[in-house]
Coordinates of C-alpha atoms in Angstrom, one line a residue:
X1 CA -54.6 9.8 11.4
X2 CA -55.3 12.5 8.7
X3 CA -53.3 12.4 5.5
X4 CA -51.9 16.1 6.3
X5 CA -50.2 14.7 10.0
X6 CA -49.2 11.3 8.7
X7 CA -46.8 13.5 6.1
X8 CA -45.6 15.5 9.3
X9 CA -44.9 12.4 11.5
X10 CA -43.0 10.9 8.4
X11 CA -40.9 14.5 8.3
X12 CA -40.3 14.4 11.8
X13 CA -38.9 10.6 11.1
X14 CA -36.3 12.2 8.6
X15 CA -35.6 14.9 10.5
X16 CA -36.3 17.8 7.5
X17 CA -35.8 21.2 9.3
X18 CA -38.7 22.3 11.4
X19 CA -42.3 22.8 12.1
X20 CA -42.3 25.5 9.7
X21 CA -41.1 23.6 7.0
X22 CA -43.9 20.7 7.4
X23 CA -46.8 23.4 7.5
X24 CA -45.7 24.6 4.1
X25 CA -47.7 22.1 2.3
X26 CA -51.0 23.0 4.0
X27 CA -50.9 26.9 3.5
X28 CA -52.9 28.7 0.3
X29 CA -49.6 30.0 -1.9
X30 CA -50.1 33.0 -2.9
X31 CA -53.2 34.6 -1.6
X32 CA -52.1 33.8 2.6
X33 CA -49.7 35.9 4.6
X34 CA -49.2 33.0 6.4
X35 CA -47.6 31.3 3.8
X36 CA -45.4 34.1 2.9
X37 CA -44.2 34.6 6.5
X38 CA -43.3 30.5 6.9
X39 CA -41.1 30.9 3.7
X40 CA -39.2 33.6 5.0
X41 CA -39.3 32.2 8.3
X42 CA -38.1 28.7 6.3
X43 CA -35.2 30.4 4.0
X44 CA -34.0 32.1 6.8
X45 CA -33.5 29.0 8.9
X46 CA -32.3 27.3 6.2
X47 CA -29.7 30.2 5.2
X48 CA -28.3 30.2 8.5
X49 CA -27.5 26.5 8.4
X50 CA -25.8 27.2 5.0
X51 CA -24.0 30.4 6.4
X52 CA -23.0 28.7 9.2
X53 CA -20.5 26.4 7.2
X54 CA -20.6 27.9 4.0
X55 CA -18.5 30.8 5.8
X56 CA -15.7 27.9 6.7
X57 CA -13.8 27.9 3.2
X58 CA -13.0 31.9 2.6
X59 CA -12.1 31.8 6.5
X60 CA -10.3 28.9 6.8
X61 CA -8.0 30.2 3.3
X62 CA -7.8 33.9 4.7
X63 CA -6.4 32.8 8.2
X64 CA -3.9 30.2 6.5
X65 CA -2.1 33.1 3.9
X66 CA -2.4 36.0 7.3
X67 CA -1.7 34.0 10.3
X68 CA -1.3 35.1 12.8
X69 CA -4.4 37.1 13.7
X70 CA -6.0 37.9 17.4
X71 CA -8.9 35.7 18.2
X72 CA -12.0 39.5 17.8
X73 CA -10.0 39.8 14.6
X74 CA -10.8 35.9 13.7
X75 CA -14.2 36.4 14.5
X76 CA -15.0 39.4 12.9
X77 CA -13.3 38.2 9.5
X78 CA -15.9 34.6 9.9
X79 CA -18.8 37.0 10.6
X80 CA -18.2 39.1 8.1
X81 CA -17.8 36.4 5.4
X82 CA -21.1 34.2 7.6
X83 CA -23.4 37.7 6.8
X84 CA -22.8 37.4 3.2
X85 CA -23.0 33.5 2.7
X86 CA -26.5 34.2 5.0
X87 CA -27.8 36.7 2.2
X88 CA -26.8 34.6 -0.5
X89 CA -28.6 31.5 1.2
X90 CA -32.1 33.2 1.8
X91 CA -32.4 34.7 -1.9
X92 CA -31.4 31.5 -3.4
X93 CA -33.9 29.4 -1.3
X94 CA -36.4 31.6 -1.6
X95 CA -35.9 32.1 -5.4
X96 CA -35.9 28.0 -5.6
X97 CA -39.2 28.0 -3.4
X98 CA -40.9 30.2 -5.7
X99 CA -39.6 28.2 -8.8
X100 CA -41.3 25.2 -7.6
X101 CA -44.5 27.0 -6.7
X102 CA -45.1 28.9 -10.1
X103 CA -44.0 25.5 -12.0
X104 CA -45.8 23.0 -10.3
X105 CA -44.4 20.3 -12.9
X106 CA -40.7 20.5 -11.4
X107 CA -41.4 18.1 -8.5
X108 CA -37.8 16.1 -6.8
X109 CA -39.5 12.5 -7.1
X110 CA -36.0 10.8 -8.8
X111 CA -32.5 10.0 -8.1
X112 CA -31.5 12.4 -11.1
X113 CA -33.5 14.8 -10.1
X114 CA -31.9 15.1 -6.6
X115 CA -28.3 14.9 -7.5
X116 CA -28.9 17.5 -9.9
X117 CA -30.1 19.9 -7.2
X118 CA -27.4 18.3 -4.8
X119 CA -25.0 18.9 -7.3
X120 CA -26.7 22.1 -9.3
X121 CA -27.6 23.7 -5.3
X122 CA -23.7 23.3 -3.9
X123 CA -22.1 24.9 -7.0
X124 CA -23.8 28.0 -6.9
X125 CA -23.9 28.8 -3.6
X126 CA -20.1 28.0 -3.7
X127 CA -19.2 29.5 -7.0
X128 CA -18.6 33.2 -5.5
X129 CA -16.3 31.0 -3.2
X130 CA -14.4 29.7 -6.2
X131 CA -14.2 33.0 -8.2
X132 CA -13.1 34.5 -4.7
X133 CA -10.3 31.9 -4.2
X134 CA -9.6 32.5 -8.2
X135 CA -8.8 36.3 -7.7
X136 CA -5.6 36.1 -5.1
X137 CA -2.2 37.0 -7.0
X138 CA -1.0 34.1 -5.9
X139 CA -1.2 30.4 -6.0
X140 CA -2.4 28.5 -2.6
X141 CA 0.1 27.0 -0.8
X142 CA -0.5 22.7 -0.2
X143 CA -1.5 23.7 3.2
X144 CA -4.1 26.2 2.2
X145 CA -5.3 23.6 -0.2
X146 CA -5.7 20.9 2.3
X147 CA -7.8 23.3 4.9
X148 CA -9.5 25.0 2.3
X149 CA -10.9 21.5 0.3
X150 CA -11.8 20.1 3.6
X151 CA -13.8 23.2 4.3
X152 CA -15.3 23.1 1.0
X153 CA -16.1 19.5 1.0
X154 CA -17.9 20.3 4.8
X155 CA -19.7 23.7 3.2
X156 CA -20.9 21.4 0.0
X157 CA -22.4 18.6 1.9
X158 CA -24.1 20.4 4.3
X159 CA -25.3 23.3 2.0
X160 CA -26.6 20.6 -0.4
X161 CA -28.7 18.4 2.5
X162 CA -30.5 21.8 3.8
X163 CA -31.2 23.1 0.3
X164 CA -32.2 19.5 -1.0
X165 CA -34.7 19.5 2.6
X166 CA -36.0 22.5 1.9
X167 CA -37.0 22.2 -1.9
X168 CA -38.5 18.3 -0.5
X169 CA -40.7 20.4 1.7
X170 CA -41.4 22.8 -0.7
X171 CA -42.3 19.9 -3.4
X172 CA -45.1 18.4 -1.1
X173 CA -47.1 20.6 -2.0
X174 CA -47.6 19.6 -5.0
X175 CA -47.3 15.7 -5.2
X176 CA -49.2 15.2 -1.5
X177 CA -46.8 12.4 -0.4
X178 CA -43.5 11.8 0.5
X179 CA -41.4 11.0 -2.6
X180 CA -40.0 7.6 -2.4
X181 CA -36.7 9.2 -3.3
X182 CA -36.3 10.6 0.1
X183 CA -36.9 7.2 1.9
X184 CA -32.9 6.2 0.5
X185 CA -29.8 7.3 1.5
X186 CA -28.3 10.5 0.2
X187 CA -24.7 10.0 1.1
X188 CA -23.6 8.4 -2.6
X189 CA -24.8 11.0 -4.5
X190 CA -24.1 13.7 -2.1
X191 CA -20.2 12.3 -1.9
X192 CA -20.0 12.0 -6.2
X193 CA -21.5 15.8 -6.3
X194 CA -18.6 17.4 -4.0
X195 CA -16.0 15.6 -4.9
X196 CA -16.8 16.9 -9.1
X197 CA -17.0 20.4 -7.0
X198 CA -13.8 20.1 -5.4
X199 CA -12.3 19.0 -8.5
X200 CA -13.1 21.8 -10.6
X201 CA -12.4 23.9 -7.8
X202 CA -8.8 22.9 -7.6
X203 CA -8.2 22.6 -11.7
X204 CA -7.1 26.3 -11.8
X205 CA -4.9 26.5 -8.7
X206 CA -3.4 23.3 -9.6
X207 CA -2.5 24.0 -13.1
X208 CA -1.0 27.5 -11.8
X209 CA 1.1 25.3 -9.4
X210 CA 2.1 23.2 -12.0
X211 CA 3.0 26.2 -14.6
X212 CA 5.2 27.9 -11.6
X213 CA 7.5 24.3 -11.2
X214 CA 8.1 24.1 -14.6
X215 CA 11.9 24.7 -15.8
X216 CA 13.0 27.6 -16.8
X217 CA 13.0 28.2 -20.9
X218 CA 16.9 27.9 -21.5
X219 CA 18.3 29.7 -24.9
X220 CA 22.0 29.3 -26.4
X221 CA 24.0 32.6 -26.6
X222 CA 27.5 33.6 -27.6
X223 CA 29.8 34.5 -25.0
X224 CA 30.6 38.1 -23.7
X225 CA 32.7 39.6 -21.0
X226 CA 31.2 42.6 -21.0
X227 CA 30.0 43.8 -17.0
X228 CA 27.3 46.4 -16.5
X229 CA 25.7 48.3 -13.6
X230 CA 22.4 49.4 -14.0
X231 CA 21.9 52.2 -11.0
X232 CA 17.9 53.5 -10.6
X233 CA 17.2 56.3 -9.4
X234 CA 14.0 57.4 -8.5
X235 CA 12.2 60.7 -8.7
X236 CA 15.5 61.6 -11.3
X237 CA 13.7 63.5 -14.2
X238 CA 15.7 64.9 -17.5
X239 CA 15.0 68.2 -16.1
X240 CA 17.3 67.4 -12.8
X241 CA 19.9 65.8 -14.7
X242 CA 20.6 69.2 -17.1
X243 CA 21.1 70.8 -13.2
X244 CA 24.0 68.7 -12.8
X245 CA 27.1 69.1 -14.9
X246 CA 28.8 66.5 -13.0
X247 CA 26.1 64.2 -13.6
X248 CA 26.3 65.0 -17.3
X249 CA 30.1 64.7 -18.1
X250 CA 30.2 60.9 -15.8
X251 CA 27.7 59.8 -18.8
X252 CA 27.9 61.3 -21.7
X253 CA 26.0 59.1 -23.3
X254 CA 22.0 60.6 -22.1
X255 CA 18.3 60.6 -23.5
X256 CA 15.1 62.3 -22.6
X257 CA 12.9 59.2 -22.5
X258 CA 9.1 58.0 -22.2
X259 CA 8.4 56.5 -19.2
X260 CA 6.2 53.3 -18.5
X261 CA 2.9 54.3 -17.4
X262 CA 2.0 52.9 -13.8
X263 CA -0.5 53.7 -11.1
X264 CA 2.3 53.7 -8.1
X265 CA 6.2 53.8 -7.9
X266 CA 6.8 49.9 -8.0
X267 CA 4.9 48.9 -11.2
X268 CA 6.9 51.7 -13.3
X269 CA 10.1 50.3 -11.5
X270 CA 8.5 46.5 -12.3
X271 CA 7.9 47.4 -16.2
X272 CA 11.3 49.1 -16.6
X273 CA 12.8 46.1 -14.7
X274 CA 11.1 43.0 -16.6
X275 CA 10.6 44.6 -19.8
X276 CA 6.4 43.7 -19.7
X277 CA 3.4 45.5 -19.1
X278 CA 1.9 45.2 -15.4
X279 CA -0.8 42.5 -16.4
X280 CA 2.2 40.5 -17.0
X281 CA 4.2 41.5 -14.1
X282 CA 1.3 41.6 -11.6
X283 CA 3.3 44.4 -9.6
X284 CA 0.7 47.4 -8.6
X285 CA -0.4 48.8 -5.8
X286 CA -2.1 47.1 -2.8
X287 CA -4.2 46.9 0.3
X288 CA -4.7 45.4 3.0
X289 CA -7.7 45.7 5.7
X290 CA -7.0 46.0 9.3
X291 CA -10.6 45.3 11.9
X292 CA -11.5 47.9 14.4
X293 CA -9.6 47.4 17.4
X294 CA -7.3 44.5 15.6
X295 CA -3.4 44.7 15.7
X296 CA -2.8 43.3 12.5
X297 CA -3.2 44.3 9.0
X298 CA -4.6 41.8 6.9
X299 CA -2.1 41.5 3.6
X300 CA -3.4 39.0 1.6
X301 CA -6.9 39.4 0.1
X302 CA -8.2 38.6 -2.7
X303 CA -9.4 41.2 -5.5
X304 CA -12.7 39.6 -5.7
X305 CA -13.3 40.2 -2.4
X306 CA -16.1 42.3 -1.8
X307 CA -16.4 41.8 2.0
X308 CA -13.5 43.0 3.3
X309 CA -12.5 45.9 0.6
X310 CA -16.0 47.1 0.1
X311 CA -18.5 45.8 2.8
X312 CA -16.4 45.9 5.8
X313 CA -15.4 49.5 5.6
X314 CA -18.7 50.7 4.8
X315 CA -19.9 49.6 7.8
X316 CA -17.2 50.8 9.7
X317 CA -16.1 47.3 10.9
X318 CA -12.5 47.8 9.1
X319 CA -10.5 50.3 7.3
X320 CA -8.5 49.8 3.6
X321 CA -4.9 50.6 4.2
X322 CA -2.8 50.9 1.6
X323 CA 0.5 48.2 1.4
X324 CA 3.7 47.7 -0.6
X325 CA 3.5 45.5 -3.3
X326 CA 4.4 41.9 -2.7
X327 CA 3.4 39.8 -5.7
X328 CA 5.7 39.4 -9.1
X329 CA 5.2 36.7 -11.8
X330 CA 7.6 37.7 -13.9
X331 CA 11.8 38.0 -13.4
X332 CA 13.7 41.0 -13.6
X333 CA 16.1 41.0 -16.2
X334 CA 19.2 40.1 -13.9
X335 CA 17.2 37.0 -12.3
X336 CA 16.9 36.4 -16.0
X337 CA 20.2 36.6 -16.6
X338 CA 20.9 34.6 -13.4
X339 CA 19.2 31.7 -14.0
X340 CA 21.2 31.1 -17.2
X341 CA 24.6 31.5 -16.1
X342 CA 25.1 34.9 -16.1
X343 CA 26.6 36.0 -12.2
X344 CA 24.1 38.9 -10.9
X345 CA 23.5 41.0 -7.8
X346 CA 20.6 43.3 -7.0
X347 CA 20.2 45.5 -4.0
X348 CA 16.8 47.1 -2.8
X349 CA 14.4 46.6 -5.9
X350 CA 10.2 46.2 -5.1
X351 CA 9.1 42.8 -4.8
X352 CA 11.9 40.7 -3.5
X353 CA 13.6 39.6 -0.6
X354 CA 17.3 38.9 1.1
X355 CA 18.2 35.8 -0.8
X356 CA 21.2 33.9 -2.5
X357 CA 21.4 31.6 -5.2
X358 CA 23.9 30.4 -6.8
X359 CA 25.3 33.4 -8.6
X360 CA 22.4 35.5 -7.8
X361 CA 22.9 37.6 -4.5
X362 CA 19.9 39.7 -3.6
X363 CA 19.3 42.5 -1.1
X364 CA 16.1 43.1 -0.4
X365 CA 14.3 46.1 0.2
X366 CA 12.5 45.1 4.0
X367 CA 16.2 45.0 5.3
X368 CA 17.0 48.0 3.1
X369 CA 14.3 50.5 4.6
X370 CA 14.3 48.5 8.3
X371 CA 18.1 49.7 8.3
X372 CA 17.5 53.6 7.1
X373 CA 14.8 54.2 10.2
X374 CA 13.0 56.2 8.1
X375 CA 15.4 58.5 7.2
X376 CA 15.8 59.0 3.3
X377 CA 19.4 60.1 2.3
X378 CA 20.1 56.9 4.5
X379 CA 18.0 54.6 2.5
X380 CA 20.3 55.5 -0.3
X381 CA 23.5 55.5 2.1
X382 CA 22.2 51.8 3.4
X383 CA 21.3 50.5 -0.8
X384 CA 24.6 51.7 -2.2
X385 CA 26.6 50.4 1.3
X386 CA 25.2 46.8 0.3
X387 CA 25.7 47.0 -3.2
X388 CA 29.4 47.7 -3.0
X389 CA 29.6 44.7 -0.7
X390 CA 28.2 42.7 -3.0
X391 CA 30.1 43.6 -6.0
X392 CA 33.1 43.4 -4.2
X393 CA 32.5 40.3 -2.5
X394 CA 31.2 38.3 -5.8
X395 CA 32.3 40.4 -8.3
X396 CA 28.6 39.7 -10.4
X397 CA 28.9 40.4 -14.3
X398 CA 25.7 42.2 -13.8
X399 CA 25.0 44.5 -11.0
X400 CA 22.2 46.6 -9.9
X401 CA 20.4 49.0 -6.9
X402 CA 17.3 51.3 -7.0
X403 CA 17.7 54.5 -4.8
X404 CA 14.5 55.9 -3.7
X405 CA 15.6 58.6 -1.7
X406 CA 15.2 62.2 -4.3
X407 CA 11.6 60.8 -4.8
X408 CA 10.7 60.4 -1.1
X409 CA 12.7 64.0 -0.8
X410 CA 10.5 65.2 -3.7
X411 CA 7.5 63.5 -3.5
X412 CA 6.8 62.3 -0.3
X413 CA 8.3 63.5 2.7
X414 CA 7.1 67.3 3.7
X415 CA 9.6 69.9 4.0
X416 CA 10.3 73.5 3.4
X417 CA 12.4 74.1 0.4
X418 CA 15.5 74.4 1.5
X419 CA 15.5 71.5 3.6
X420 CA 14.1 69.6 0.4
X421 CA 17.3 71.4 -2.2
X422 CA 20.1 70.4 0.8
X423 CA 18.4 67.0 1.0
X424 CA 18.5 66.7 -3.1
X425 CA 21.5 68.0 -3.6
X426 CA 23.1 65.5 -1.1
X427 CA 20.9 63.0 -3.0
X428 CA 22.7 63.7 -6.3
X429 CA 25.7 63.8 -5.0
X430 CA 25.4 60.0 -3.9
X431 CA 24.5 59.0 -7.1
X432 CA 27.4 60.6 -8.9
X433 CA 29.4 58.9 -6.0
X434 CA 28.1 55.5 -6.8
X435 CA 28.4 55.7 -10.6
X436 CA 32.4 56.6 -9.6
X437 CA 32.4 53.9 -7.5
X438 CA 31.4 51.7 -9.9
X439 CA 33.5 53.1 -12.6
X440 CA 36.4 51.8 -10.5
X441 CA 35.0 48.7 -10.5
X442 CA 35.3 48.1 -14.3
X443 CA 32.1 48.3 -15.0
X444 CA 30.1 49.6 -17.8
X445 CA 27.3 52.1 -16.3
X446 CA 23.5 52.8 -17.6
X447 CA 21.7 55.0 -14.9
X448 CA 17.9 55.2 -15.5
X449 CA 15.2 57.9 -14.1
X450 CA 11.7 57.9 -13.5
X451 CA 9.5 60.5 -12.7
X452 CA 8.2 60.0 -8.9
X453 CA 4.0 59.8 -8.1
X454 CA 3.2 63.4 -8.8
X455 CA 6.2 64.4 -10.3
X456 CA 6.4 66.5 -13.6
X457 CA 9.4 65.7 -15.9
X458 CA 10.3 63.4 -18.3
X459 CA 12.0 59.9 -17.7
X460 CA 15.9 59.8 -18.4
X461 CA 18.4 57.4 -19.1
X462 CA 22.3 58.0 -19.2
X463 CA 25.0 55.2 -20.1
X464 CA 28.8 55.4 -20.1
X465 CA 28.2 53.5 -23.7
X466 CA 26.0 54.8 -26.8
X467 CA 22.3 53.6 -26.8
X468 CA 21.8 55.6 -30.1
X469 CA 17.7 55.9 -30.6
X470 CA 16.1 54.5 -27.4
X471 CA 12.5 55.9 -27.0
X472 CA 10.9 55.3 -23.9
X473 CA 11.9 52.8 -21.0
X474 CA 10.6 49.4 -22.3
X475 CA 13.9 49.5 -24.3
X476 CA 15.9 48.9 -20.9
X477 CA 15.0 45.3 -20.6
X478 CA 15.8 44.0 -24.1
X479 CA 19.0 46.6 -24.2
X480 CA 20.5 45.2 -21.2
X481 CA 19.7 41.5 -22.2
X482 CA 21.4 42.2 -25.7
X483 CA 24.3 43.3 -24.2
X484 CA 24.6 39.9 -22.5
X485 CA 23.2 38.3 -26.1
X486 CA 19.9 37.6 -24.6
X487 CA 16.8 37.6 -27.3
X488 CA 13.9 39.7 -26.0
X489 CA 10.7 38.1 -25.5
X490 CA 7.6 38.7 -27.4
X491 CA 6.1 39.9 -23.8
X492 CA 8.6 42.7 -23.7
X493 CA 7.2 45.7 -25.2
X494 CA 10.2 48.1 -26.1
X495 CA 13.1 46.6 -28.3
X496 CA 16.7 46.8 -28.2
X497 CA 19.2 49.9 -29.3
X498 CA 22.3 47.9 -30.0
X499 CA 21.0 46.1 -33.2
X500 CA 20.0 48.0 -36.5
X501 CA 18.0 45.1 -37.3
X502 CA 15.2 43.5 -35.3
X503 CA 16.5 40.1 -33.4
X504 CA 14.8 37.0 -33.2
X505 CA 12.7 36.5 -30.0
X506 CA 11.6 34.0 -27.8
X507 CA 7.6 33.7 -27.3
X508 CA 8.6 34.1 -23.1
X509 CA 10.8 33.8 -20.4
X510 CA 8.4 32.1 -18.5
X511 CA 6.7 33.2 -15.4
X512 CA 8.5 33.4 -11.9
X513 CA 8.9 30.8 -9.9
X514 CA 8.0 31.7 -6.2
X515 CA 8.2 30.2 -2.9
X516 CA 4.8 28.8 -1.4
X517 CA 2.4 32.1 -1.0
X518 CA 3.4 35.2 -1.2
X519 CA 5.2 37.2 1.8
X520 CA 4.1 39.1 5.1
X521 CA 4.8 42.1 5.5
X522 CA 6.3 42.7 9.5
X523 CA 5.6 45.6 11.3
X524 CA 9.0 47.4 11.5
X525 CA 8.8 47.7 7.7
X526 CA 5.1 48.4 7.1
X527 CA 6.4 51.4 10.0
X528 CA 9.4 52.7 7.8
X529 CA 7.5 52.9 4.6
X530 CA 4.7 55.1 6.7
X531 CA 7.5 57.1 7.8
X532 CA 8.6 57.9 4.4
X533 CA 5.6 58.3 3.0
X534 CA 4.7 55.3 0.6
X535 CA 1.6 54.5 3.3
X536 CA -0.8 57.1 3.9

C-alpha cells in the first residue's frame, strides 16, 4: 500500500471529515484549481458542522427572554443566527488553512499545540456570541444561564473537534504522517478548554447578578413631616402655562426651565425622575423585530445584535418595530425614598409595573393605558383616578403621577385644531383639578413640564413652595430628596434649590434591583400605545 492511501485508511480510522479532506495533502497548493475547489468544498463542510451548533447558544438565550414564539418564528430566528455562524465558520477555516499553507513551520504535532487551537479555535468563533449575550440591558435570568452554558459548552466542543480536524488535515501536508498527537484522546483537553470558555463567559453576567442583590446604600437623615406631590405633565411647555391664569395663581411659585435632553418621551421623563443621565438610567427608546408571517414581536434583543436589527430586515425576512421602553437600572427618586423609610406612591410612570411593597404602592402604566382604550383625556382620567386612591388609601408622604394625555393631543394623535384646543383645554383643566385635589390633601405641590417629541417650548416647573434659582430639570431629583433630607448623589447631574450652600453627597444610590429579566410586553398594551401614537 502506497504511503499517500495508508494516511487515508488511517483518516478513515479516526473518522476526520471526508474524502475531500484526505485528498488535501496530495494536491499542488497554489498553482491547482483543484486544490482551491477541495478547500472551499472542505471549509464549507466544516462551517456547516460549526453552524449547525454554534447557532444553539444565541437561540437557545433569545427563546428563553421571548417565549413564547410559533414554531416558523423559532425556525427562522435559528436560521437566521445558523447563516451567520456559517459565514463566520468558512472564513475562519479558510483563513486558518491558508495560515498553515504560507507557514509551513506551524504544523499541530503536540499536546500544547492542539489545546491551543482547541482552546484559541472555540473562543473566537464564540466571542461574537459572548459580546452578543454582553449587549442585552439586562442581566440573564438562572434559567437563561443554565440553557445558554449548556449550549455553549455543546457549540465549544463540537466547533473545536471540526476546526482541530480540519487544520490536522490541513497540517499533512506538510509533515507527511499522521501526528502521533492525534492517535490520543481529545476529550481532557477539549473539557479544560470550554469549561475556561464558559467561565469567562459567565464572569460578566455573574458579577452583574451579584452587583443587582446587593443591599441598598442606607444614609442617616433628620426627620421631616413635610408631604409632597410631584404631578408630571407631559407635552406642558412654559408657553402653555402663561395661557392659563388658573394654572398660574394654583402655583405661584413657576420657572422657565431647561429640559433634559432625550431621544424619546421616557428617557426625559427617566432623567427628570432619577436625577442621572440616560447611560446611567438605561431608559431610551426600543425595538423589537417581528418575522414575516409571525404573531409575535420579539422584545428582547440585544444591541449587538446584528442579525435581527440589521440583517433580517434587509432581506426582508423581519421588520424593526419600534417598543416602549422596559429596562431601568436606576430608582426614581420616590423608590429612593421608599426603600429608606420614607411612605411613597407612584401612578403611571415609564418603566415600572403594578406593584406593592411595603410603603411603596405603584401603578403601573400597562394597566394605566390597557384601561384608557386608547383614548387620551382618559389616560389622564384613569392616572389621576388611581392616584387619589392611593393617596387616600395609604396616605404616602410622597406622592406622584405622569399625565401624558396634552402630549399625545399635541404630539401624537392627528386632529383638526379644534378638536386638538377642546381636547387641551379639557387636558388643563384636569391638571388644575388634580393639583386642587391634592391641595386638599395637605400636600405640598411641584408640577413639572416637558416639552413633547417635536414640541417647541421650553420645560416648566411650578411649586406651591419657592424653588428660588432652579435651572433646568436635573434639579428635580436632588430638590425633592432635600426636602425629605436626602443627599444627592454624585450621579445626579443638577443640584438642589433649597440650600445656599452645596451639601455633601453620596458617590451613589446604587443601581436597581430588578426581578429576573426584564418584562414582556402583552398585546393589549403594545395595541393601546399604537393607538395613541407612541408606536408607528
Amino acid at each position: 500500500m502506497s504511503d499517500v492511501e495508508l494516511l487515508r485508511q488511517q483518516l478513515r480510522e479516526r473518522g476526520y471529515l471526508s474524502h475531500g479532506i484526505e485528498r488535501w495533502f496530495a494536491l499542488d497548493p497554489w498553482s491547482s484549481r483543484t486544490f482551491w475547489q477541495e478547500l472551499l468544498l472542505v471549509a464549507a463542510k466544516a462551517a456547516a458542522l460549526i453552524a449547525l451548533f454554534g447557532a444553539l447558544p444565541p437561540a437557545v438565550v433569545m427563546l428563553v427572554r421571548n417565549y413564547p414564539l410559533q414554531v416558523l418564528e423559532t425556525a427562522a430566528l435559528y436560521l437566521s443566527y445558523a447563516s451567520v455562524v456559517f459565514v463566520w465558520g468558512f472564513l475562519f477555516v479558510v483563513l486558518a488553512a491558508l495560515i498553515i499553507k504560507v507557514r509551513p513551520a506551524l504544523p499541530i504535532d503536540t499536546p500544547r499545540a492542539l489545546l491551543a487551537i482547541s482552546l484559541g479555535s472555540g473562543a473566537i468563533l464564540l466571542a461574537p456570541f459572548a459580546f452578543w449575550w454582553w449587549r442585552f440591558d439586562t442581566a440573564p435570568s438562572l434559567a437563561e444561564l443554565l440553557a445558554g452554558g449548556t449550549a455553549v459548552a455543546i457549540a465549544f466542543l463540537f466547533s473545536s473537534l471540526v476546526v482541530s480536524a480540519a487544520l490536522l488535515s490541513f497540517s499533512i501536508h506538510e509533515l507527511h504522517r499522521i501526528p502521533t498527537l492525534h492517535q490520543r484522546s481529545r476529550g481532557t483537553p477539549m473539557a479544560v478548554a470550554a469549561v475556561v470558555l464558559i467561565a469567562m463567559l459567565f464572569v460578566p453576567a455573574l458579577t452583574e447578578r451579584e452587583q443587582a442583590s446587593q443591599a441598598p446604600t442606607m444614609v442617616v437623615t433628620s426627620p421631616t413631616t413635610i408631604r409632597v406631590a410631584l404631578i408630571a405633565v407631559d407635552g406642558l411647555t412654559w408657553e402653555i402655562v402663561q395661557s392659563r391664569p388658573d394654572l398660574i395663581a394654583t402655583l405661584p411659585h413657576a420657572y422657565r426651565v431647561e429640559a433634559a435632553a432625550g431621544d424619546s418621551a421616557a428617557e426625559r421623563w427617566a432623567s427628570l425622575g432619577t436625577g442621572v443621565s440616560t447611560p446611567a438610567h438605561g431608559v431610551r427608546a426600543i425595538e423589537g423585530v417581528r418575522f414575516r408571517g409571525g404573531s409575535h414581536v420579539i422584545q428582547q434583543i440585544s444591541r449587538a445584535d446584528l442579525v435581527l436589527l440589521d440583517a433580517a430586515p434587509l432581506i426582508g425576512l423581519a421588520r424593526r418595530e419600534p417598543l416602549p421602553p422596559t429596562v431601568r437600572r436606576r430608582d426614581y427618586v420616590w423608590e429612593i425614598l421608599a426603600t429608606r423609610g420614607v411612605s411613597a406612591a407612584a401612578v403611571n410612570w415609564w418603566t415600572t409595573a403594578d406593584s406593592q411593597e411595603g410603603i411603596l404602592q405603584i401603578a403601573g402604566p400597562e394597566s394605566v393605558f390597557s384601561e384608557a382604550r386608547g383614548e387620551p383625556l382618559r389616560l389622564d382620567l384613569v392616572a389621576t383616578s388611581r392616584f387619589l386612591q392611593l393617596v387616600e388609601r395609604h396616605q404616602p408622604r410622597f406622592a406622584t403621577v405622569y399625565l401624558p394625555a396634552l402630549d399625545v393631543i399635541l404630539n401624537r394623535m392627528p386632529m383638526d385644531q379644534s378638536a386638538q384646543l377642546t381636547a387641551s383645554i379639557r387636558a388643563l383643566d384636569g391638571v388644575v383639578n388634580a393639583i386642587a385635589l391634592m391641595k386638599a390633601h395637605g400636600y405640598e405641590i411641584i408640577v413639572a413640564g416637558l416639552p413633547g417629541e417635536r414640541q417647541t417650548g421650553a420645560a416648566y416647573l411650578g411649586a406651591t413652595f419657592p424653588v428660588d434659582g432652579v435651572a433646568t430639570s436635573w434639579d428635580l431629583a436632588p430638590t425633592l430628596l432635600d426636602l425629605f433630607r436626602f443627599p444627592a448623589s454624585q450621579e445626579m447631574a443638577g443640584h438642589s434649590r433649597l440650600s445656599e450652600t452645596p451639601q455633601p453627597r453620596i458617590v451613589s444610590y446604587g443601581s436597581r434591583i430588578d426581578p429576573e429579566g426584564s418584562p414582556v410586553m402583552n398585546r393589549d398594551y403594545y395595541e393601546n400605545l399604537r393607538s395613541l401614537g407612541y408606536i408607528r
